[in-house]
Tab-separated table of C-alpha atoms in Angstrom:
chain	number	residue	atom	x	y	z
A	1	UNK	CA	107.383	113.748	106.522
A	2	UNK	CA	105.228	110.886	108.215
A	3	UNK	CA	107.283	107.993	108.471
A	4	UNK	CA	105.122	104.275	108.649
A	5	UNK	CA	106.982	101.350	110.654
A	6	UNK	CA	105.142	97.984	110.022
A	7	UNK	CA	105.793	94.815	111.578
A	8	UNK	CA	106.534	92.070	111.777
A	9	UNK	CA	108.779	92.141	107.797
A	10	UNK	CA	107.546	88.950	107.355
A	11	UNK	CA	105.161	86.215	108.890
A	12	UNK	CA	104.379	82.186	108.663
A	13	UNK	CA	101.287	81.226	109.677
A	14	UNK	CA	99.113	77.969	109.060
A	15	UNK	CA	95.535	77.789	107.438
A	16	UNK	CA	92.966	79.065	110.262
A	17	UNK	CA	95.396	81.303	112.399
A	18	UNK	CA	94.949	84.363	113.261
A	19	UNK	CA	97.346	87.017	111.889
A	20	UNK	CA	98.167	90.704	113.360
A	21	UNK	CA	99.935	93.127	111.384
A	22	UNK	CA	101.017	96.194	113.333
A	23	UNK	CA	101.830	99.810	111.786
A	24	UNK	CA	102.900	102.659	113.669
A	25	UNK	CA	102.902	106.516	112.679
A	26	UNK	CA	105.596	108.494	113.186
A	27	UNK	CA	103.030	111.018	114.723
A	28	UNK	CA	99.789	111.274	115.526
A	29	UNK	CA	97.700	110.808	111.849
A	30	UNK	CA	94.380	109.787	113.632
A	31	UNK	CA	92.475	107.293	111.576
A	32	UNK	CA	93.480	108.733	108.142
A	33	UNK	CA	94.950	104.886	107.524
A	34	UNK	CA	94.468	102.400	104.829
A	35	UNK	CA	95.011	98.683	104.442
A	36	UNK	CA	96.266	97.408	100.769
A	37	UNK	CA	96.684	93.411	99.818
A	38	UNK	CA	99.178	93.083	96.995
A	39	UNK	CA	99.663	89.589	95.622
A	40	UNK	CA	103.006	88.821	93.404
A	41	UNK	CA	102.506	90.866	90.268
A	42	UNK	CA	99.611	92.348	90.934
A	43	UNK	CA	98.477	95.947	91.416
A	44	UNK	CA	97.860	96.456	95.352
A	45	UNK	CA	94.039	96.233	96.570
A	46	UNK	CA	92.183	98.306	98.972
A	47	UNK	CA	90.898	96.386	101.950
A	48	UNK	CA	90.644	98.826	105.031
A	49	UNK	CA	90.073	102.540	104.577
A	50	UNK	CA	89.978	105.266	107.952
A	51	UNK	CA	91.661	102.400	109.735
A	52	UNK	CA	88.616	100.231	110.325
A	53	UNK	CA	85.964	100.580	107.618
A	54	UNK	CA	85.947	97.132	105.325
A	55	UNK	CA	86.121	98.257	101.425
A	56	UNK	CA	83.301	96.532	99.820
A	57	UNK	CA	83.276	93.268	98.702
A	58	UNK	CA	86.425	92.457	100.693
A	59	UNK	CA	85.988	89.413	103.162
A	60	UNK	CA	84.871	89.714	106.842
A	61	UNK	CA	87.759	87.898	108.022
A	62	UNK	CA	89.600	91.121	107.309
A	63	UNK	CA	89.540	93.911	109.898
A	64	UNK	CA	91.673	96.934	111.131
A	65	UNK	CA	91.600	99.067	114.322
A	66	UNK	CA	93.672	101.582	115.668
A	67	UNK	CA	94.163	105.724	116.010
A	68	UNK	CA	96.752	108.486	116.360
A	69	UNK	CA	100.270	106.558	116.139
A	70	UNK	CA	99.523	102.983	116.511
A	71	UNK	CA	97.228	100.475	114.063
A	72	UNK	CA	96.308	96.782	114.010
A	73	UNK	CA	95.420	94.878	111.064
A	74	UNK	CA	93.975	91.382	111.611
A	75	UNK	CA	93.086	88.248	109.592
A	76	UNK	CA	90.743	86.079	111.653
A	77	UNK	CA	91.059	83.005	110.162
A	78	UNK	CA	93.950	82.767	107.277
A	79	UNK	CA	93.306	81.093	103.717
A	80	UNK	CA	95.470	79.852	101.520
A	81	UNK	CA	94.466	82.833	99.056
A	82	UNK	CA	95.613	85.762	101.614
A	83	UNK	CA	99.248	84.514	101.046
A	84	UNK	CA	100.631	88.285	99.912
A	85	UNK	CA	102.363	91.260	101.132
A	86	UNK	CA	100.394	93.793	103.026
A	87	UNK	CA	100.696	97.896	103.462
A	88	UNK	CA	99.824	100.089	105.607
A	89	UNK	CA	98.842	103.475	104.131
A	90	UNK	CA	98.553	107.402	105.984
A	91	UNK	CA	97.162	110.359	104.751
A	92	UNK	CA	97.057	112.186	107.201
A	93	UNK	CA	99.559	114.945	105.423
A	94	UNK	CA	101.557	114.476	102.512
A	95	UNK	CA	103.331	113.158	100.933
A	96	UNK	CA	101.351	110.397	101.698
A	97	UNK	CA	103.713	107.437	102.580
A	98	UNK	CA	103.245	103.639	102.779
A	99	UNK	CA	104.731	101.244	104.952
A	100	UNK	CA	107.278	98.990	103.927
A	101	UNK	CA	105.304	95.719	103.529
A	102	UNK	CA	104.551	92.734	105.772
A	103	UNK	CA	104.992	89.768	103.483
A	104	UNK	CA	102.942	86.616	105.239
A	105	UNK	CA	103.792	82.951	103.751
A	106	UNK	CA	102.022	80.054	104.407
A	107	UNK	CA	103.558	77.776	107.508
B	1	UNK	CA	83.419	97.734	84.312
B	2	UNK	CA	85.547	100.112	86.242
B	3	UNK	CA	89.376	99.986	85.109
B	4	UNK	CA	92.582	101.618	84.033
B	5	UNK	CA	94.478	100.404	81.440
B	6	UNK	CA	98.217	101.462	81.439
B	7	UNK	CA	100.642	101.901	78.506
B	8	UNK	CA	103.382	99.276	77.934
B	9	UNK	CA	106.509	98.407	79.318
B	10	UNK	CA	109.487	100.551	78.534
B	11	UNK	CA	113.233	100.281	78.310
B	12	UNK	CA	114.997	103.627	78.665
B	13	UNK	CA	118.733	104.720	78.841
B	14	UNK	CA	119.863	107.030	81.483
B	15	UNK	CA	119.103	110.740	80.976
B	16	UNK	CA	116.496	110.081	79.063
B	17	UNK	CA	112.257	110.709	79.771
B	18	UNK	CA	109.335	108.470	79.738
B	19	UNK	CA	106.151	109.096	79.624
B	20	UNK	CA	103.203	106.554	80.774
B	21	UNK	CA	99.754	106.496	80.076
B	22	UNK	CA	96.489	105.839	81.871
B	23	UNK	CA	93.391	104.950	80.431
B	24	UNK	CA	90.021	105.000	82.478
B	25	UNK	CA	86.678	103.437	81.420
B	26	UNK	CA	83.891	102.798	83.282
B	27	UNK	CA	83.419	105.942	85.527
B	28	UNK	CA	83.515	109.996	84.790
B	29	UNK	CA	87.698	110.400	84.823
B	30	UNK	CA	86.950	114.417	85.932
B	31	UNK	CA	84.903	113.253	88.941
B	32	UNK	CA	87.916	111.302	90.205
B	33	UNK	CA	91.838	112.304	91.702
B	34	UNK	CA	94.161	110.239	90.080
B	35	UNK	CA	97.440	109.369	91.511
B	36	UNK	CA	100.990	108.062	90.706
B	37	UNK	CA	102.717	105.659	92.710
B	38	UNK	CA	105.893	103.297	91.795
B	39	UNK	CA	107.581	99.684	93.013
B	40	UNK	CA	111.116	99.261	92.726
B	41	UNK	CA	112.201	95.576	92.174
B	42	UNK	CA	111.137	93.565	95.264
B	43	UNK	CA	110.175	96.833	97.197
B	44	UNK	CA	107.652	98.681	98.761
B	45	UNK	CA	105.283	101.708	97.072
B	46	UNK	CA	106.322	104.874	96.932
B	47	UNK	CA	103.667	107.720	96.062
B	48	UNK	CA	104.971	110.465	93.558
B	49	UNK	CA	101.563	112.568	93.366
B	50	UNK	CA	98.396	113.222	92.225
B	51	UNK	CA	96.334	115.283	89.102
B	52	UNK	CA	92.823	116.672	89.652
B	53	UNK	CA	92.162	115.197	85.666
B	54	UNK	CA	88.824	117.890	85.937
B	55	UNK	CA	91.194	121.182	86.699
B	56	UNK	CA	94.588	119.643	85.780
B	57	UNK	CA	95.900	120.569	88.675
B	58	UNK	CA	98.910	118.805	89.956
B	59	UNK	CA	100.729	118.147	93.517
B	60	UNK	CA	103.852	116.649	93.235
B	61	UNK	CA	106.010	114.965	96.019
B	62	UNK	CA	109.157	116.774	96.907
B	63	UNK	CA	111.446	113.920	95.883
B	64	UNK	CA	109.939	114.329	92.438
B	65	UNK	CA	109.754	117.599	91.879
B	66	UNK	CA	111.280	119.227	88.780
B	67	UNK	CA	111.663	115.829	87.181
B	68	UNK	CA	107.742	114.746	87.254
B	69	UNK	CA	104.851	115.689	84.798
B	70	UNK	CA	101.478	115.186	85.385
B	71	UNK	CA	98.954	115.608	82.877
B	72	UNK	CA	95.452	114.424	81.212
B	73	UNK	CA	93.201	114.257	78.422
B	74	UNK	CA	89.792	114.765	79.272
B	75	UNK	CA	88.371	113.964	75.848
B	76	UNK	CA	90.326	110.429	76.109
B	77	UNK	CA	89.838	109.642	79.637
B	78	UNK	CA	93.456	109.621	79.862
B	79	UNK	CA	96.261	110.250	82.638
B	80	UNK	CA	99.610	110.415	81.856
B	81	UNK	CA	102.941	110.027	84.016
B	82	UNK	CA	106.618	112.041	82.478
B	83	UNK	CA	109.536	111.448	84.231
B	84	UNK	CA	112.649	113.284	83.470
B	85	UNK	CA	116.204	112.802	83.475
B	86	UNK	CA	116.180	108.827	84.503
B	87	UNK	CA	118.359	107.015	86.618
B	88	UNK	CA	118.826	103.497	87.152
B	89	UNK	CA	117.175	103.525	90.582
B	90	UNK	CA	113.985	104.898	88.655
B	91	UNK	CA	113.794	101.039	87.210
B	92	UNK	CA	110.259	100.228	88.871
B	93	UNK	CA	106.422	99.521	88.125
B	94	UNK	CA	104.156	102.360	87.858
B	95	UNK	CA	101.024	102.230	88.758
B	96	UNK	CA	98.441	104.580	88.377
B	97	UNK	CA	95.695	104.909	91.012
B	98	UNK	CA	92.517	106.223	91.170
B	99	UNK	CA	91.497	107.689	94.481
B	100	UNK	CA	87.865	107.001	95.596
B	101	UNK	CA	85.340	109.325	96.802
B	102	UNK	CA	84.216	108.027	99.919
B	103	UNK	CA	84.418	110.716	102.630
B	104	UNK	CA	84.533	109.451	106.708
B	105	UNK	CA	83.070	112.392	109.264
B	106	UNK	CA	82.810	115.107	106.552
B	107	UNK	CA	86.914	114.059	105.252
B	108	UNK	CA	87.766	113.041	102.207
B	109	UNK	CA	89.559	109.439	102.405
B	110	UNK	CA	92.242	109.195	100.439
B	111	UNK	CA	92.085	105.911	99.438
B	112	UNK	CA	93.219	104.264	95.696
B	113	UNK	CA	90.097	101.725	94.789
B	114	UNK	CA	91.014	101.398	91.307
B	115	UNK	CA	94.341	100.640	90.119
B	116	UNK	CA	95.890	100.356	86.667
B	117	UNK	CA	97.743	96.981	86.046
B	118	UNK	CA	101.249	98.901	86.169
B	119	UNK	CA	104.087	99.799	83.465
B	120	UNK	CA	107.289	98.429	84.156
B	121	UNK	CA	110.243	101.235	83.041
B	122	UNK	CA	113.450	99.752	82.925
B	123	UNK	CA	116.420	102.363	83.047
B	124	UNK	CA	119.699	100.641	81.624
B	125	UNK	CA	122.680	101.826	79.816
């Protein structure tokens, strides 16, 4: 099984930083990666899909890049209503497997 | 508009089965995968499979497998989730998911657009 290794865990930033989330494959998956934004009792939301495309009517500020075993994901200037827990997402094979989370607070 | 609506929360004992529904509206439920994926308390997601709702057929993950049901309704619109023989470390949301269509250099992207708002099953003696 692909195994997903995200990082940082968790990540305080201030209103107008830019963030960089990191995920790494545990072998090549070339861009078969997604992006998901899950706020506190919510249902996670697509925001990346094939490791770079922007789902629609998700926020330009958004972006990912990245292929075989190593992925960015960037905010390019943080709001107050990003504050959630982000996953990284392969499908490469199955089972498909998520990372475990990057949680990102406001500093 | 474009949603699944999921069954409520349950309370189960060990040993025992549950079974969670998923309602679609807004879209043609055959034209679309649907797929299964749980949160444990203050954890990350964990995908358990999918169901082709327009052939019923099913692919389960291994970890699942022999305690997992996936079936549908077609005349309903409805997706349903059985799990067998619960434990307490099956306490979790479930979510069901609907994976979009989009397709990236002639591959399918398997991507979940839609979700439901999740079920939470509690497993507790």
């Amino acid at each position: 099984d692909i195994q997903m290794t995200q990082s940082p865990s968790s990540l305080s930033a201030s209103v107008g930083d830019r963030v960089t989330i990191t995920c790494q494959a545990s072998q090549d998956i070339s861009n078969y990666l997604n992006w998901y934004q899950q706020k506190p009792g919510k249902a996670p939301k697509l925001l990346i899909y094939d490791a770079s495309n922007l789902e629609t009517g998700v926020p330009s500020r958004f972006s990912g890049s990245g292929s075989g075993t190593d992925f960015t994901f960037t905010i390019s200037s943080l709001q107050p209503e990003d504050i959630a827990t982000y996953y990284c997402q392969q499908y490469d094979n199955l089972p498909i497997a998520f990372g475990q989370g990057t949680r990102l607070e406001i500093k | 508009q474009v949603q699944l609506v999921q069954s409520g929360a349950e309370v189960k004992k060990p040993g025992a089965s549950v079974k969670v529904s998923c309602k679609a509206s807004g879209y043609t439920f055959t034209g679309y995968y649907m797929h299964w994926v749980r949160q444990a308390p203050g954890q990350g997601l964990e995908w358990m499979g999918w169901i082709n709702p327009n052939s019923g057929g099913t692919n389960y993950a291994q970890k699942f497998q022999g305690r997992v049901t996936m079936t549908r309704d077609t005349s309903i619109s409805t997706a349903y989730m059985e799990l067998s023989r619960l434990r307490s470390d099956d306490t979790a949301v479930y979510y069901c998911a609907r994976r979009g269509i989009t397709m990236v250099r002639g591959v399918p992207v398997i991507a979940f657009d839609i979700w439901g708002q999740g079920t939470m099953v509690t497993v507790s003696s």
